[in-house]
Short mmCIF file of N, CA and C in Angstrom, two decimals:
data_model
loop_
_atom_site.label_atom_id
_atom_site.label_comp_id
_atom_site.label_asym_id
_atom_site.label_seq_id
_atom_site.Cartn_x
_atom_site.Cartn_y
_atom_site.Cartn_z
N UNK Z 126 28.66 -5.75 -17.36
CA UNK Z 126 30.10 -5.62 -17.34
C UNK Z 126 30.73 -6.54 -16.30
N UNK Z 127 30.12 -6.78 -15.43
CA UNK Z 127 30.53 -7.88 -13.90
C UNK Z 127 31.16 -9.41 -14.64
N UNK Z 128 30.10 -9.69 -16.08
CA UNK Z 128 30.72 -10.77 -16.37
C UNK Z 128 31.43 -10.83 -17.47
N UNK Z 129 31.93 -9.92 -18.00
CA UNK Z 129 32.92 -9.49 -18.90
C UNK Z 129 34.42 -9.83 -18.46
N UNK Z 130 35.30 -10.00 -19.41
CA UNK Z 130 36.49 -10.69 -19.20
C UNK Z 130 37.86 -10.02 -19.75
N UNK Z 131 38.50 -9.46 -18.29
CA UNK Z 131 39.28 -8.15 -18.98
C UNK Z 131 40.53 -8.21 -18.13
N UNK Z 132 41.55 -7.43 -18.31
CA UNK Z 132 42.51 -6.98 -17.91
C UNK Z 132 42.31 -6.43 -16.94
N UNK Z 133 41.72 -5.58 -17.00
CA UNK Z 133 41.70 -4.13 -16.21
C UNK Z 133 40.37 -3.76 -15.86
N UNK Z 134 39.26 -4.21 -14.60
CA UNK Z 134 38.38 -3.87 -14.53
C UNK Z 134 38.11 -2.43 -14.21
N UNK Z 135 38.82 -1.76 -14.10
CA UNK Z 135 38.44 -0.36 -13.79
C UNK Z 135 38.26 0.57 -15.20
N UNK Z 136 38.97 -0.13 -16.32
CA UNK Z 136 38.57 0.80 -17.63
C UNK Z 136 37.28 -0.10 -18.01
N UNK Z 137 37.05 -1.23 -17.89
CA UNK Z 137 35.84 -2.15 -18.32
C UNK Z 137 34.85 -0.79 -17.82
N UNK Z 138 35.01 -1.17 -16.23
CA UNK Z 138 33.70 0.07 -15.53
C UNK Z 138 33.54 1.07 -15.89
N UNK Z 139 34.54 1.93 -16.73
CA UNK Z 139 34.44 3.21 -17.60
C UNK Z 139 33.42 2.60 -18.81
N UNK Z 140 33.32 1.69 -19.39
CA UNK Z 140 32.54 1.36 -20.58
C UNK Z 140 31.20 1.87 -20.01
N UNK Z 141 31.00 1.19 -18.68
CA UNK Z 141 29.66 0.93 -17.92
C UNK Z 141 28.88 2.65 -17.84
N UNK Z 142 29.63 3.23 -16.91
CA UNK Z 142 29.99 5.02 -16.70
C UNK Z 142 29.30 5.47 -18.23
N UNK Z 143 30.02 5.24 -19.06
CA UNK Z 143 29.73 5.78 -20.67
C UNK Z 143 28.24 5.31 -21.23
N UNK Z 144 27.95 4.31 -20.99
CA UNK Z 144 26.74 3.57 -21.25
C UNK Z 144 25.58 4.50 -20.70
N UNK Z 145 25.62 4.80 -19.42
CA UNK Z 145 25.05 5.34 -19.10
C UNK Z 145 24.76 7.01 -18.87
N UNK Z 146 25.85 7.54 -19.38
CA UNK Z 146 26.06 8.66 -19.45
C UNK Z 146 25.59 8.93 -21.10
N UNK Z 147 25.42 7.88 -22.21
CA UNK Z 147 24.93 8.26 -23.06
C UNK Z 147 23.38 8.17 -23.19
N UNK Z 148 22.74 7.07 -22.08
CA UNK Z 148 21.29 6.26 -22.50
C UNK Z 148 20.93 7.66 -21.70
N UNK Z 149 21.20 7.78 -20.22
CA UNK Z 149 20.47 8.45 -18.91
C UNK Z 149 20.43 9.51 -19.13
N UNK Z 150 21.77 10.50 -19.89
CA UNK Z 150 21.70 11.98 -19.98
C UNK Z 150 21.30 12.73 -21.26
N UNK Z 151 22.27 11.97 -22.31
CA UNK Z 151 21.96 11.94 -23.87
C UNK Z 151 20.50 12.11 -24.46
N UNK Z 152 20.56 10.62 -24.17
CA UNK Z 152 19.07 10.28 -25.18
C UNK Z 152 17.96 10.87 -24.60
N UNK Z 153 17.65 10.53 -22.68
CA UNK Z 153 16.72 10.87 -22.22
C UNK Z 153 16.51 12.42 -22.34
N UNK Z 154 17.21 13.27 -22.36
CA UNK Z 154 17.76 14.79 -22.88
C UNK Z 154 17.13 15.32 -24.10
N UNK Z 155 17.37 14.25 -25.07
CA UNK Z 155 16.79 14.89 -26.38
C UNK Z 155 15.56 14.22 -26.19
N UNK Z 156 15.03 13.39 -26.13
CA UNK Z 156 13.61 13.05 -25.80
C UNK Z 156 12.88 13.69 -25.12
N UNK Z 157 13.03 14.32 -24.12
CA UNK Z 157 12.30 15.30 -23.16
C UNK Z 157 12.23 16.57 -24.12
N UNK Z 158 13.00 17.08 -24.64
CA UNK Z 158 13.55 18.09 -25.48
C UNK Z 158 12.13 17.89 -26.78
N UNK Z 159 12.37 17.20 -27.03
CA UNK Z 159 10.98 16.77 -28.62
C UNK Z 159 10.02 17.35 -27.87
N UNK Z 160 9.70 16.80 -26.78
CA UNK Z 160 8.73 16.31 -25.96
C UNK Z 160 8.08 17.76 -25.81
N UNK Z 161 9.01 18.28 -25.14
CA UNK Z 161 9.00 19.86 -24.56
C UNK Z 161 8.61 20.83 -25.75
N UNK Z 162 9.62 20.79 -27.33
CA UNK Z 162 9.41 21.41 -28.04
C UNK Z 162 8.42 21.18 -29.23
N UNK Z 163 8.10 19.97 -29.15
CA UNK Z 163 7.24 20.04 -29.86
C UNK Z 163 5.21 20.13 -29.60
N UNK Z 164 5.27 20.80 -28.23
CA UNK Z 164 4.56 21.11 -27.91
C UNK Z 164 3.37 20.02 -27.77
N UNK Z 165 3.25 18.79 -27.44
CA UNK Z 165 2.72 17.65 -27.69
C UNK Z 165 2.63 17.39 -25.72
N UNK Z 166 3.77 17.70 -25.30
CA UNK Z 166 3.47 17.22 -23.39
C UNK Z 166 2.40 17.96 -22.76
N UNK Z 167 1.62 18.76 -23.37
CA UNK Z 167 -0.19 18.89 -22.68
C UNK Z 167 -1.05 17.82 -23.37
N UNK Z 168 -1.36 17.02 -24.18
CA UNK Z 168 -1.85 16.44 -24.85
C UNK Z 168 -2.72 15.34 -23.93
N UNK Z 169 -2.62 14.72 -22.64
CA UNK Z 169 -2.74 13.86 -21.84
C UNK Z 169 -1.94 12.79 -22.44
N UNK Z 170 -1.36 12.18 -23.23
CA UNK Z 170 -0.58 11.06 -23.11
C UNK Z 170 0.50 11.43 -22.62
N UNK Z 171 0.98 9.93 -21.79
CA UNK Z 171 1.95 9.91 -21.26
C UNK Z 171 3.13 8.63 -21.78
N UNK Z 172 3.91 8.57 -21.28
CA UNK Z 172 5.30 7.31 -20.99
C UNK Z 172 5.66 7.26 -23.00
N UNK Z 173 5.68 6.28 -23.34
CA UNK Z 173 6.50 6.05 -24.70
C UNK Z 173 5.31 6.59 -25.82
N UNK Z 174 3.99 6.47 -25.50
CA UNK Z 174 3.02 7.26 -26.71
C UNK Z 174 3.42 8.80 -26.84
N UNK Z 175 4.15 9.33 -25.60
CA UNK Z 175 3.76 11.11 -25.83
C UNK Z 175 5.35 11.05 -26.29
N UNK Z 176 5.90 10.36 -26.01
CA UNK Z 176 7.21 10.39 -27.46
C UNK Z 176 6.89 10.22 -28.88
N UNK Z 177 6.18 9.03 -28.93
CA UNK Z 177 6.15 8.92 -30.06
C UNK Z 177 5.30 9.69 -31.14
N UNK Z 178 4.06 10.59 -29.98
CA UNK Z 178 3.40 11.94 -30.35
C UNK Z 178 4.31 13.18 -30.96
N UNK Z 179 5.33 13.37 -29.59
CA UNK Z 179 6.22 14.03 -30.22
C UNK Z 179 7.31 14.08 -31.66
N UNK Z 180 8.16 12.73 -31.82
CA UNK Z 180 8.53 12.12 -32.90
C UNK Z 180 7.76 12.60 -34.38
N UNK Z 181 6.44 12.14 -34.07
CA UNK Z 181 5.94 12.25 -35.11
C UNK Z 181 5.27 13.50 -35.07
N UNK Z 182 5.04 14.36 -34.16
CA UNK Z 182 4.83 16.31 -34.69
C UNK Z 182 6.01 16.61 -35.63
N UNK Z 183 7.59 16.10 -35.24
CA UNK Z 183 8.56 16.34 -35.71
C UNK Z 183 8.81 15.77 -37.30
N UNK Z 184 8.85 14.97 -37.37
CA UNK Z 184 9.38 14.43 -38.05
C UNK Z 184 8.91 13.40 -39.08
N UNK Z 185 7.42 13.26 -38.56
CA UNK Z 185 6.48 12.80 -39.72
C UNK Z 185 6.61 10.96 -39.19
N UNK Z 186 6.12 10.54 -40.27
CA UNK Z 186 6.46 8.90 -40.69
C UNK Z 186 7.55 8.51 -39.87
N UNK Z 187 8.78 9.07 -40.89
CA UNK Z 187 10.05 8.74 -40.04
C UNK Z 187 11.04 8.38 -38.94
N UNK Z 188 9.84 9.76 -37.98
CA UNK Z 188 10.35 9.69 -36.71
C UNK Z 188 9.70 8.37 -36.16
N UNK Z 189 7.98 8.39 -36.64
CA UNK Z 189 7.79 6.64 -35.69
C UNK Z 189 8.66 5.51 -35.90
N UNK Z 190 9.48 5.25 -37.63
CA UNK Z 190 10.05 4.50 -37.87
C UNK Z 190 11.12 4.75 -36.86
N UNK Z 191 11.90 6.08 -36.47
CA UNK Z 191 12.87 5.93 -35.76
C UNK Z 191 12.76 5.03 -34.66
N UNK Z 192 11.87 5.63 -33.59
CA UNK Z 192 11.43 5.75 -32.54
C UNK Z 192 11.09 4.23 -32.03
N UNK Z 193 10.44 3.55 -32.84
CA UNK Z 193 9.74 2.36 -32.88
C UNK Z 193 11.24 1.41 -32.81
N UNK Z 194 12.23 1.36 -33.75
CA UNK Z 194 13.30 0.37 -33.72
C UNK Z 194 14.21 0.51 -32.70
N UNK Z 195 14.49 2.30 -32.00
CA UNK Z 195 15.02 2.38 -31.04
C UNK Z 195 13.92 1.61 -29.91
N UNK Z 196 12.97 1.75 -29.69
CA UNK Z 196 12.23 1.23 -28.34
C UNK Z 196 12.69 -0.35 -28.77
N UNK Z 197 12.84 -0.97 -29.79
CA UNK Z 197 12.71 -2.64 -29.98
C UNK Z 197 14.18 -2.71 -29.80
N UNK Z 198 15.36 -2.28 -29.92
CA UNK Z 198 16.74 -2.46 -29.54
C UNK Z 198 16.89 -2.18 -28.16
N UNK Z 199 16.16 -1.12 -27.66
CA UNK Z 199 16.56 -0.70 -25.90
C UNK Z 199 15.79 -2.07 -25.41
N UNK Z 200 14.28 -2.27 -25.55
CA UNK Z 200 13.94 -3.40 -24.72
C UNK Z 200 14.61 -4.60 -24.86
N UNK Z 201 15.07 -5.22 -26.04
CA UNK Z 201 15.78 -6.16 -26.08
C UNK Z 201 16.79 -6.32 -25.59
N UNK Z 202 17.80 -5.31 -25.40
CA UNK Z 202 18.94 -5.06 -25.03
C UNK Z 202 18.65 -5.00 -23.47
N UNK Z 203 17.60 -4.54 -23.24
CA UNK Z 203 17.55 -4.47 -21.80
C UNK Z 203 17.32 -6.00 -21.12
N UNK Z 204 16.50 -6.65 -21.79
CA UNK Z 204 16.02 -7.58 -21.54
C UNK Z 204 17.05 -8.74 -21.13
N UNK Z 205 17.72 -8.89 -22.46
CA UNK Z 205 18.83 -9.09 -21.74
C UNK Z 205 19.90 -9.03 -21.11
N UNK Z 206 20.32 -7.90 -21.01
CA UNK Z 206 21.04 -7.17 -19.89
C UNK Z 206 20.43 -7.67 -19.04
N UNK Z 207 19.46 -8.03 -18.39
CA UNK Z 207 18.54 -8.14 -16.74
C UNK Z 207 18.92 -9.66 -16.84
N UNK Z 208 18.75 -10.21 -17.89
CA UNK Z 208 18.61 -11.57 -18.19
C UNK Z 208 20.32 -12.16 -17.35
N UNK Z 209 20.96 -11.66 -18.26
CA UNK Z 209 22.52 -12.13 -18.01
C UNK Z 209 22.97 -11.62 -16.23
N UNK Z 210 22.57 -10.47 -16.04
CA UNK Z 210 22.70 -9.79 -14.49
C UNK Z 210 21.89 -11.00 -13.63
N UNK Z 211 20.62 -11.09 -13.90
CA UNK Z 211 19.77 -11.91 -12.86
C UNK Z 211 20.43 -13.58 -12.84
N UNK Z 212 21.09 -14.09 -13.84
CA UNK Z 212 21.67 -15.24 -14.04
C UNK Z 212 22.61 -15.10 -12.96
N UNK Z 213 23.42 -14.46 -13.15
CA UNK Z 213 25.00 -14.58 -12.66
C UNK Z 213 24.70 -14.24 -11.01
N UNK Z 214 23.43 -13.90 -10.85
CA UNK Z 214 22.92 -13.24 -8.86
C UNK Z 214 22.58 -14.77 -8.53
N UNK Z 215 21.20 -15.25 -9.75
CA UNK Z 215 20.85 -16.61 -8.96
C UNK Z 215 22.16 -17.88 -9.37
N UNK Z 216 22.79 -17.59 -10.11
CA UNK Z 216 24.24 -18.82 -10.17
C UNK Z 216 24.84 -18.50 -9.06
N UNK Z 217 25.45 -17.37 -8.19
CA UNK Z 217 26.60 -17.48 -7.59
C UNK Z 217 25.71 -17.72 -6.28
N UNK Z 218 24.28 -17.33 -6.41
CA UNK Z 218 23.66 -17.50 -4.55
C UNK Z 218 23.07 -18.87 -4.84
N UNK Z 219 22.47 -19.63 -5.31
CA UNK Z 219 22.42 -21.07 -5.63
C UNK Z 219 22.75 -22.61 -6.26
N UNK Z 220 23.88 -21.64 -7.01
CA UNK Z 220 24.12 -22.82 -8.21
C UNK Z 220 23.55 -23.11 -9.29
N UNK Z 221 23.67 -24.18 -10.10
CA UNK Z 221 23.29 -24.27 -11.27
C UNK Z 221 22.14 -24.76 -10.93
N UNK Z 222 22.16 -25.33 -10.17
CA UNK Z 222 20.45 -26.00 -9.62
C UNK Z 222 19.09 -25.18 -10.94
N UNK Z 223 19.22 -24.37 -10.12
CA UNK Z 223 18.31 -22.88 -10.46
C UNK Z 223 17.91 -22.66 -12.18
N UNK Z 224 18.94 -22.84 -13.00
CA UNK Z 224 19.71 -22.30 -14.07
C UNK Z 224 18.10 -22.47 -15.42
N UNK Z 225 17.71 -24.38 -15.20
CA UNK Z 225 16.81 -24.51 -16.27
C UNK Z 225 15.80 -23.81 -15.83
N UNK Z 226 15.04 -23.32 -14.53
CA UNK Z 226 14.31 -23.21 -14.32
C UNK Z 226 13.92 -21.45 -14.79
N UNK Z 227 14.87 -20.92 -14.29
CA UNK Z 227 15.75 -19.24 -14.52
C UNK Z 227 15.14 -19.33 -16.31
N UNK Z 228 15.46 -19.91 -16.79
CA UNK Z 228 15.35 -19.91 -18.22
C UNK Z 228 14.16 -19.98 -19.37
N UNK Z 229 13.35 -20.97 -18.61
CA UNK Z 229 12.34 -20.99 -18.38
C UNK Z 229 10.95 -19.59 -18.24
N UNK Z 230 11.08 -19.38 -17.32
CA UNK Z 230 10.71 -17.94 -16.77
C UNK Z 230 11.06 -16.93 -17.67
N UNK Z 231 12.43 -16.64 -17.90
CA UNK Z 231 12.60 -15.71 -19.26
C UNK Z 231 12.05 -15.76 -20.09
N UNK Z 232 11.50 -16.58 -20.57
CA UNK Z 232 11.47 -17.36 -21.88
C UNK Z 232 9.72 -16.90 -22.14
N UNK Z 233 8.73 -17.48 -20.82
CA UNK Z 233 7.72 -17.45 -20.70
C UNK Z 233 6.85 -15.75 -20.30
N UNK Z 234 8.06 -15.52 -19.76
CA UNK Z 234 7.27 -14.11 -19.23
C UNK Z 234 6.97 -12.62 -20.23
N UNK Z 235 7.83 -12.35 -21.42
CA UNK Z 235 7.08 -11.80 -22.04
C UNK Z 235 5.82 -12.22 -22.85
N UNK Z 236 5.77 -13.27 -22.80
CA UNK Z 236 4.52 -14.37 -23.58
C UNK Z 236 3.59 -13.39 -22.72
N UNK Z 237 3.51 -13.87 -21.40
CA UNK Z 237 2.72 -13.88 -20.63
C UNK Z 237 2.65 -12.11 -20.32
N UNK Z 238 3.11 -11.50 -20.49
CA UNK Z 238 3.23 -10.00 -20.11
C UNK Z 238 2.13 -9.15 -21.60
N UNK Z 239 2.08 -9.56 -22.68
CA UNK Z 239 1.18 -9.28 -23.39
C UNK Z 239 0.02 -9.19 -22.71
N UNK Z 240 -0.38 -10.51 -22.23
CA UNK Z 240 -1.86 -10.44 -21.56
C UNK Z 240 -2.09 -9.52 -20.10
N UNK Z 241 -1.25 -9.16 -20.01
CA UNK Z 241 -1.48 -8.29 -18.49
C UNK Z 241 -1.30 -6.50 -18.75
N UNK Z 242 -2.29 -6.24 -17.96
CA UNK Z 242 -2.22 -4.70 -17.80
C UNK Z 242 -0.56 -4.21 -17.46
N UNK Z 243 -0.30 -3.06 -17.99
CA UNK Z 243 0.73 -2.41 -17.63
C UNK Z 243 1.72 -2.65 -16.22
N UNK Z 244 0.64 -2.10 -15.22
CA UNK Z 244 1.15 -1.82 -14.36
C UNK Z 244 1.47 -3.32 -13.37
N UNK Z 245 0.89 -4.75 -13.83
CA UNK Z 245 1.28 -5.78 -13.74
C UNK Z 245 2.40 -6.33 -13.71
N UNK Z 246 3.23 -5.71 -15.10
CA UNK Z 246 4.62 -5.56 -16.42
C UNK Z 246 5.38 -5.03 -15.04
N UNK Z 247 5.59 -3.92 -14.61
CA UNK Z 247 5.96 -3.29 -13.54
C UNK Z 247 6.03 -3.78 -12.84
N UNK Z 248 5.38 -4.11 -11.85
CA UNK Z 248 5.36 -4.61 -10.62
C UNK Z 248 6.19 -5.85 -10.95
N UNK Z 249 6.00 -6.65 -11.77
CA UNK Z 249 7.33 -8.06 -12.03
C UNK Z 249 8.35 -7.54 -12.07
N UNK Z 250 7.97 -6.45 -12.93
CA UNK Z 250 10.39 -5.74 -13.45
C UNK Z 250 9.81 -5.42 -12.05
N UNK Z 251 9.75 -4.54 -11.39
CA UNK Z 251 10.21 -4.30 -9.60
C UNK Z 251 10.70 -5.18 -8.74
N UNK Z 252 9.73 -5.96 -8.75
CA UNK Z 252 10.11 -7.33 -7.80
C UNK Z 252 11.16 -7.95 -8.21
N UNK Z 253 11.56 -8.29 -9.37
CA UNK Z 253 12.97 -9.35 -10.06
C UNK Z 253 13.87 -7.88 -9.99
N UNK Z 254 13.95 -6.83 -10.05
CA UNK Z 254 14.67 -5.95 -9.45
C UNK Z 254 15.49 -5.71 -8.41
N UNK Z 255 14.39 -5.98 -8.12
CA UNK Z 255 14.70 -6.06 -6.20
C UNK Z 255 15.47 -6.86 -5.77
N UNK Z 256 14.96 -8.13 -6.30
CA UNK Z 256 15.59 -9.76 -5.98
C UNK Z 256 17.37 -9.07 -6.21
N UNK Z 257 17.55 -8.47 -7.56
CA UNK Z 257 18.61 -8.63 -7.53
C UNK Z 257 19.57 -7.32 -6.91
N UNK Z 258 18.63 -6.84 -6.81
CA UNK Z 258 19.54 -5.33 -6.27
C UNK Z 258 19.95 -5.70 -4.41
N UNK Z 259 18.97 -6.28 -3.77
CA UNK Z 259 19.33 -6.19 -2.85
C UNK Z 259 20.69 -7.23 -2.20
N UNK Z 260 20.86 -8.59 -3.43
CA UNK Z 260 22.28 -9.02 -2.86
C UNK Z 260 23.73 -8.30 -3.42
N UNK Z 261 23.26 -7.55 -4.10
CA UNK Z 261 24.29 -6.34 -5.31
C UNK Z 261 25.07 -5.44 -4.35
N UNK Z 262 23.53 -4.95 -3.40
CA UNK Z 262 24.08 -3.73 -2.58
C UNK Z 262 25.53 -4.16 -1.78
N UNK Z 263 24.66 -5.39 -1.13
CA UNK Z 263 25.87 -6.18 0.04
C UNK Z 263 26.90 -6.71 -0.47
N UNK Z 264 26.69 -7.25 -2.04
CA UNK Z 264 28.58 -7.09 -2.28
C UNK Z 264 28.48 -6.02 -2.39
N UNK Z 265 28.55 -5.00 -2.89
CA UNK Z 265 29.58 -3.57 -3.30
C UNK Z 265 29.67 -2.69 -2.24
N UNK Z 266 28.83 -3.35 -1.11
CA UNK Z 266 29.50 -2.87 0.13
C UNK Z 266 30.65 -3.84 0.85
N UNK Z 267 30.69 -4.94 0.79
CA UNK Z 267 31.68 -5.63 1.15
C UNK Z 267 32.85 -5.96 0.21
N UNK Z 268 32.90 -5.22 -1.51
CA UNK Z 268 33.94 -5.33 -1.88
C UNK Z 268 34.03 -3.59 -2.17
N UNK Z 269 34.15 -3.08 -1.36
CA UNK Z 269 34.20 -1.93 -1.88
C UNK Z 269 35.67 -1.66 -1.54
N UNK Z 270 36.26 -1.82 -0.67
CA UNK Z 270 37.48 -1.21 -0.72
C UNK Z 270 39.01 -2.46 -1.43
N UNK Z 271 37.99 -3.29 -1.95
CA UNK Z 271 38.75 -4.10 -3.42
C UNK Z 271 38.88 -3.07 -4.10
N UNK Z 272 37.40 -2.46 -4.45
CA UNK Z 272 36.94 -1.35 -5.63
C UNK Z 272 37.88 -0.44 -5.64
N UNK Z 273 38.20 0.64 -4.31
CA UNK Z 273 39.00 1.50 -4.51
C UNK Z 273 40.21 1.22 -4.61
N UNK Z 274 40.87 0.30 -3.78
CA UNK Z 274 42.34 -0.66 -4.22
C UNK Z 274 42.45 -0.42 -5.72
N UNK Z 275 41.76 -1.10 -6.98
CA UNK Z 275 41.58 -1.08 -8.06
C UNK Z 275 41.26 0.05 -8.45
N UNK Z 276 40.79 0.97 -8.63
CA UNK Z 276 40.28 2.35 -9.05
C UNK Z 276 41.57 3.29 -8.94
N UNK Z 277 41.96 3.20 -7.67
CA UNK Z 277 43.41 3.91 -7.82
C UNK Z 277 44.68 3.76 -8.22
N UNK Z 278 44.65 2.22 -8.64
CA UNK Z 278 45.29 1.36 -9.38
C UNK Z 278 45.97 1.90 -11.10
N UNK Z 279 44.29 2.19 -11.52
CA UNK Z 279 43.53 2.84 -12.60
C UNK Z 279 44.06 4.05 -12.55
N UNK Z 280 43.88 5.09 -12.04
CA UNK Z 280 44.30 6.90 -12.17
C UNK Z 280 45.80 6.28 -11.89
N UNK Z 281 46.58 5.76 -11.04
CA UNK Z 281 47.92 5.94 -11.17
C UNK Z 281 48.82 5.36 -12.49
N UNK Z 282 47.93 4.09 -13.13
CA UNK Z 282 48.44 3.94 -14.33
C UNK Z 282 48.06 4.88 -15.32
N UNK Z 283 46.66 5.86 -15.26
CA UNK Z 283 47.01 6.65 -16.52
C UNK Z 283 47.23 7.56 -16.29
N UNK Z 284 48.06 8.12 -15.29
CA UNK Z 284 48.94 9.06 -14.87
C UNK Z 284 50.37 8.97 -15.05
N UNK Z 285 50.72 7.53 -14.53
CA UNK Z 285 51.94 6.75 -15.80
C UNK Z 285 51.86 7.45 -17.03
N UNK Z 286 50.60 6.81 -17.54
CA UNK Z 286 51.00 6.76 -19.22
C UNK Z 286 50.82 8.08 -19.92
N UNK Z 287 50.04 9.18 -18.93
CA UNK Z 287 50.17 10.41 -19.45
C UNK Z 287 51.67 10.99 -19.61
N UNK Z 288 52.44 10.89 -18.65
CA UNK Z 288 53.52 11.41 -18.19
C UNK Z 288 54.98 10.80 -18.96
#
């Protein structure tokens, strides 16, 4: 949403709020829920197999078909979500310099993530995580009271428009 192009960033950030209030509470909610009810979470599998254990106690065939296109839209979607976020951290702290190289690396690293154990996969998303979380923190601590400037900006106009 940071590089989205709007009027009004404080209803943009409501998109953001919603996004996550449907992936984090929603989905993860009913997934635990399968999980739980379909009596499949003693089984020893764990992470996306004991879903898709569950799925399919439920729901047969189907549910893997579900299950399977949702996991290939979230990773993609995620993927690039990280993709476009990690761009716009190494553009504004280096320049374009960076940019072919940035691209590159995207490009190559799920190639290369096939051949590696799991917890390999991890440790990269952590680290390029990191990279970007930790110059994130220090703006939204140094624009934070932009943020609330704007935010209250936001409740007093739709307090306007309620009224």
């Amino acid at each position: 949403h940071a590089t989205a192009v709007t009027d009004n960033p404080a209803h943009q950030g409501m998109y953001g709020i919603l996004e996550v209030c449907i992936t984090g509470i929603i989905i993860c909610t009913l997934t635990a829920l399968s999980v739980i009810c379909s009596g499949v979470w003693s089984n020893g599998n764990t992470g996306v197999v004991l879903s898709f254990d569950a799925f399919r106690s439920t729901w047969g065939p189907f549910g893997i078909v579900i299950l399977a296109i949702a996991v290939v839209l979230f990773t993609f979607s995620s993927y690039l979500g990280f993709y476009v976020e990690f761009r716009t951290c190494v553009e504004y702290l280096f320049g374009e310099k960076l940019m072919k190289g940035l691209k590159w690396i995207y490009f190559i690293l799920p190639i290369l993530s096939v051949t590696m154990e799991v917890e390999q996969v991890w440790d990269i998303a952590d680290m390029a995580v990191g990279f970007i979380v930790i110059p994130n923190m220090i703006a939204i601590l140094l624009l934070s009271p932009k943020f609330f400037e704007i935010f209250h900006g936001y409740l007093t106009e739709l307090k306007q428009k309620k009224s």
